[in-house]
PDB file of C-alpha atoms in Angstrom:
ATOM      1  CA  MET A   1       0.105   0.010  -0.081  1.00 48.00           C
ATOM      2  CA  GLU A   2       2.895   2.163   0.634  1.00 62.00           C
ATOM      3  CA  GLU A   3       3.333   3.355  -3.151  1.00 71.00           C
ATOM      4  CA  ASN A   4      -0.465   3.996  -3.311  1.00 82.00           C
ATOM      5  CA  LYS A   5      -0.582   6.078  -0.075  1.00 91.00           C
ATOM      6  CA  MET A   6      -1.936   9.621  -0.741  1.00 95.00           C
ATOM      7  CA  LYS A   7      -1.786  12.795   1.299  1.00 96.00           C
ATOM      8  CA  ILE A   8      -5.337  13.978   1.519  1.00 97.00           C
ATOM      9  CA  LEU A   9      -6.578  17.383   2.962  1.00 98.00           C
ATOM     10  CA  PHE A  10     -10.219  18.139   3.742  1.00 97.00           C
ATOM     11  CA  ALA A  11     -11.305  21.638   4.064  1.00 97.00           C
ATOM     12  CA  ALA A  12     -14.901  21.969   5.444  1.00 97.00           C
ATOM     13  CA  ALA A  13     -17.139  24.200   7.490  1.00 96.00           C
ATOM     14  CA  GLU A  14     -17.895  21.588  10.096  1.00 96.00           C
ATOM     15  CA  CYS A  15     -16.666  18.235  11.422  1.00 96.00           C
ATOM     16  CA  ALA A  16     -17.977  15.768  14.017  1.00 95.00           C
ATOM     17  CA  PRO A  17     -17.116  15.326  16.889  1.00 95.00           C
ATOM     18  CA  PHE A  18     -15.889  18.894  17.315  1.00 95.00           C
ATOM     19  CA  PHE A  19     -19.053  20.713  15.956  1.00 92.00           C
ATOM     20  CA  LYS A  20     -21.690  19.949  13.463  1.00 91.00           C
ATOM     21  CA  THR A  21     -25.235  20.893  12.353  1.00 93.00           C
ATOM     22  CA  GLY A  22     -25.985  17.885  10.244  1.00 88.00           C
ATOM     23  CA  GLY A  23     -24.680  15.482   7.605  1.00 92.00           C
ATOM     24  CA  LEU A  24     -21.679  17.510   6.448  1.00 93.00           C
ATOM     25  CA  GLY A  25     -20.200  17.341   9.884  1.00 92.00           C
ATOM     26  CA  ASP A  26     -20.923  13.527  10.026  1.00 92.00           C
ATOM     27  CA  VAL A  27     -19.217  13.033   6.645  1.00 94.00           C
ATOM     28  CA  VAL A  28     -16.149  15.091   7.446  1.00 94.00           C
ATOM     29  CA  GLY A  29     -15.773  13.320  10.762  1.00 93.00           C
ATOM     30  CA  ALA A  30     -16.041   9.799   9.333  1.00 94.00           C
ATOM     31  CA  LEU A  31     -14.344   9.874   5.952  1.00 96.00           C
ATOM     32  CA  PRO A  32     -11.070  10.977   6.996  1.00 96.00           C
ATOM     33  CA  GLN A  33     -10.953   8.228   9.693  1.00 95.00           C
ATOM     34  CA  SER A  34     -11.889   5.617   7.115  1.00 95.00           C
ATOM     35  CA  LEU A  35      -9.182   6.897   4.736  1.00 96.00           C
ATOM     36  CA  HIS A  36      -6.500   6.960   7.509  1.00 97.00           C
ATOM     37  CA  GLN A  37      -7.416   3.308   8.427  1.00 95.00           C
ATOM     38  CA  ARG A  38      -6.716   2.392   4.761  1.00 95.00           C
ATOM     39  CA  GLY A  39      -3.185   3.819   5.145  1.00 95.00           C
ATOM     40  CA  HIS A  40      -3.418   7.351   3.808  1.00 97.00           C
ATOM     41  CA  GLN A  41      -2.149  10.356   5.358  1.00 97.00           C
ATOM     42  CA  VAL A  42      -5.340  12.582   6.148  1.00 98.00           C
ATOM     43  CA  ALA A  43      -5.729  16.218   7.568  1.00 98.00           C
ATOM     44  CA  VAL A  44      -8.842  18.250   8.080  1.00 98.00           C
ATOM     45  CA  ILE A  45      -9.094  22.059   8.091  1.00 98.00           C
ATOM     46  CA  VAL A  46     -12.184  23.705   9.707  1.00 98.00           C
ATOM     47  CA  PRO A  47     -12.909  26.929  11.360  1.00 98.00           C
ATOM     48  CA  PHE A  48     -12.311  27.376  15.092  1.00 98.00           C
ATOM     49  CA  PHE A  49     -15.931  27.871  16.195  1.00 97.00           C
ATOM     50  CA  SER A  50     -16.357  29.050  19.775  1.00 94.00           C
ATOM     51  CA  GLY A  51     -18.805  26.159  20.189  1.00 92.00           C
ATOM     52  CA  ILE A  52     -16.183  23.414  20.033  1.00 94.00           C
ATOM     53  CA  LYS A  53     -16.591  20.850  22.750  1.00 90.00           C
ATOM     54  CA  ALA A  54     -14.599  21.572  25.995  1.00 92.00           C
ATOM     55  CA  GLU A  55     -12.914  18.330  25.940  1.00 94.00           C
ATOM     56  CA  TYR A  56     -11.351  19.097  22.473  1.00 96.00           C
ATOM     57  CA  ARG A  57     -10.670  22.820  23.163  1.00 95.00           C
ATOM     58  CA  ALA A  58      -8.269  21.811  26.090  1.00 95.00           C
ATOM     59  CA  GLN A  59      -6.338  19.545  23.643  1.00 96.00           C
ATOM     60  CA  VAL A  60      -5.883  22.099  20.870  1.00 98.00           C
ATOM     61  CA  LYS A  61      -2.467  23.539  20.472  1.00 98.00           C
ATOM     62  CA  ASN A  62      -1.418  26.855  18.822  1.00 98.00           C
ATOM     63  CA  LEU A  63       0.706  26.607  15.925  1.00 98.00           C
ATOM     64  CA  PHE A  64       1.269  29.982  14.392  1.00 98.00           C
ATOM     65  CA  ASN A  65      -0.787  33.118  13.307  1.00 98.00           C
ATOM     66  CA  PHE A  66      -0.727  35.743  10.425  1.00 98.00           C
ATOM     67  CA  THR A  67      -2.948  38.393   9.101  1.00 97.00           C
ATOM     68  CA  VAL A  68      -5.307  37.984   6.162  1.00 96.00           C
ATOM     69  CA  THR A  69      -6.633  40.892   4.036  1.00 94.00           C
ATOM     70  CA  VAL A  70     -10.396  40.997   3.786  1.00 92.00           C
ATOM     71  CA  GLY A  71     -11.382  43.991   1.755  1.00 90.00           C
ATOM     72  CA  TRP A  72     -10.067  47.047   3.178  1.00 93.00           C
ATOM     73  CA  ARG A  73      -8.895  45.643   6.513  1.00 93.00           C
ATOM     74  CA  GLN A  74      -6.335  43.143   8.003  1.00 96.00           C
ATOM     75  CA  GLN A  75      -7.911  40.243  10.041  1.00 97.00           C
ATOM     76  CA  TYR A  76      -6.079  38.065  12.456  1.00 98.00           C
ATOM     77  CA  CYS A  77      -5.811  34.334  11.642  1.00 98.00           C
ATOM     78  CA  GLY A  78      -4.538  31.920  14.226  1.00 98.00           C
ATOM     79  CA  VAL A  79      -3.881  28.193  13.288  1.00 98.00           C
ATOM     80  CA  LYS A  80      -4.433  25.519  15.847  1.00 98.00           C
ATOM     81  CA  THR A  81      -3.962  21.741  15.784  1.00 98.00           C
ATOM     82  CA  LEU A  82      -4.944  18.692  17.374  1.00 97.00           C
ATOM     83  CA  GLN A  83      -4.237  15.024  16.271  1.00 97.00           C
ATOM     84  CA  ARG A  84      -7.164  12.546  16.996  1.00 95.00           C
ATOM     85  CA  GLN A  85      -7.103   8.781  15.869  1.00 94.00           C
ATOM     86  CA  GLY A  86      -4.379   9.210  13.538  1.00 95.00           C
ATOM     87  CA  VAL A  87      -5.895  12.426  11.587  1.00 97.00           C
ATOM     88  CA  ASP A  88      -4.322  15.878  11.791  1.00 98.00           C
ATOM     89  CA  TYR A  89      -6.986  18.540  12.345  1.00 98.00           C
ATOM     90  CA  TYR A  90      -6.220  22.269  11.808  1.00 98.00           C
ATOM     91  CA  PHE A  91      -8.485  25.003  12.910  1.00 98.00           C
ATOM     92  CA  ILE A  92      -8.563  28.430  11.672  1.00 98.00           C
ATOM     93  CA  ASP A  93      -9.126  30.977  14.437  1.00 98.00           C
ATOM     94  CA  ASN A  94     -10.796  34.508  14.376  1.00 98.00           C
ATOM     95  CA  GLN A  95     -13.005  35.451  17.053  1.00 97.00           C
ATOM     96  CA  TYR A  96     -14.788  38.107  14.873  1.00 97.00           C
ATOM     97  CA  TYR A  97     -15.945  35.496  12.338  1.00 98.00           C
ATOM     98  CA  PHE A  98     -16.274  32.323  14.411  1.00 98.00           C
ATOM     99  CA  LYS A  99     -17.093  33.331  18.167  1.00 97.00           C
ATOM    100  CA  ARG A 100     -20.833  33.056  17.712  1.00 96.00           C
ATOM    101  CA  PRO A 101     -23.759  31.041  19.061  1.00 94.00           C
ATOM    102  CA  LYS A 102     -24.342  29.193  15.878  1.00 94.00           C
ATOM    103  CA  LEU A 103     -22.405  28.116  12.986  1.00 95.00           C
ATOM    104  CA  TYR A 104     -24.498  29.391  10.194  1.00 96.00           C
ATOM    105  CA  GLY A 105     -27.238  31.873   9.507  1.00 95.00           C
ATOM    106  CA  TYR A 106     -25.650  35.272   9.745  1.00 97.00           C
ATOM    107  CA  TYR A 107     -25.603  38.196   7.396  1.00 97.00           C
ATOM    108  CA  ASP A 108     -21.934  37.922   6.694  1.00 96.00           C
ATOM    109  CA  ASP A 109     -21.676  34.141   6.097  1.00 97.00           C
ATOM    110  CA  GLY A 110     -20.222  34.631   2.631  1.00 95.00           C
ATOM    111  CA  GLU A 111     -17.527  36.877   4.041  1.00 96.00           C
ATOM    112  CA  ARG A 112     -16.711  34.557   6.998  1.00 97.00           C
ATOM    113  CA  PHE A 113     -16.255  31.499   4.742  1.00 96.00           C
ATOM    114  CA  ALA A 114     -14.259  33.538   2.129  1.00 95.00           C
ATOM    115  CA  PHE A 115     -11.995  34.355   5.051  1.00 97.00           C
ATOM    116  CA  PHE A 116     -11.750  30.612   6.108  1.00 97.00           C
ATOM    117  CA  LEU A 117     -11.013  29.502   2.522  1.00 95.00           C
ATOM    118  CA  THR A 118      -8.469  32.206   1.955  1.00 95.00           C
ATOM    119  CA  SER A 119      -6.780  31.431   5.306  1.00 96.00           C
ATOM    120  CA  SER A 120      -6.730  27.799   4.340  1.00 95.00           C
ATOM    121  CA  CYS A 121      -4.699  28.523   1.240  1.00 89.00           C
TER     122      CYS A 121
END
C-alpha cells in the first residue's frame, strides 16, 4: 500500500465530533478516519468555532498566526492543531468570524467562509 498512499486534505465548514449541524459534519468526521485506516495520510481544516466541545478545546495547540486581507482591513488568523485517531486537524481561529452562538445563519456568512478558505490556502 505504501506506493499508493495519498496525502489528503479536507477543508470543510464543520466536522464531528468537534461541532456539526447535520450530514456534512458527520461525513467530514467519518471519511478522514476511514481513509486513515486504509493507510492514507489525512488532515482536516475547519473553522475554530467557539462552540467546540470543551474536551477538545483543552487539547488544541497553537501553531502560528498571520494576517489576512479582507476587503480594506487586515484580520487576525490563528492556526491551531489537534491530532485525533491518526488524523491531523487544523483549526482556523478568528473570533470576529467564528465566536458566535451558531455555525451558520448570519448576514456575513459569505465573508466568513471566504476568510476561512483564503486562510486555508
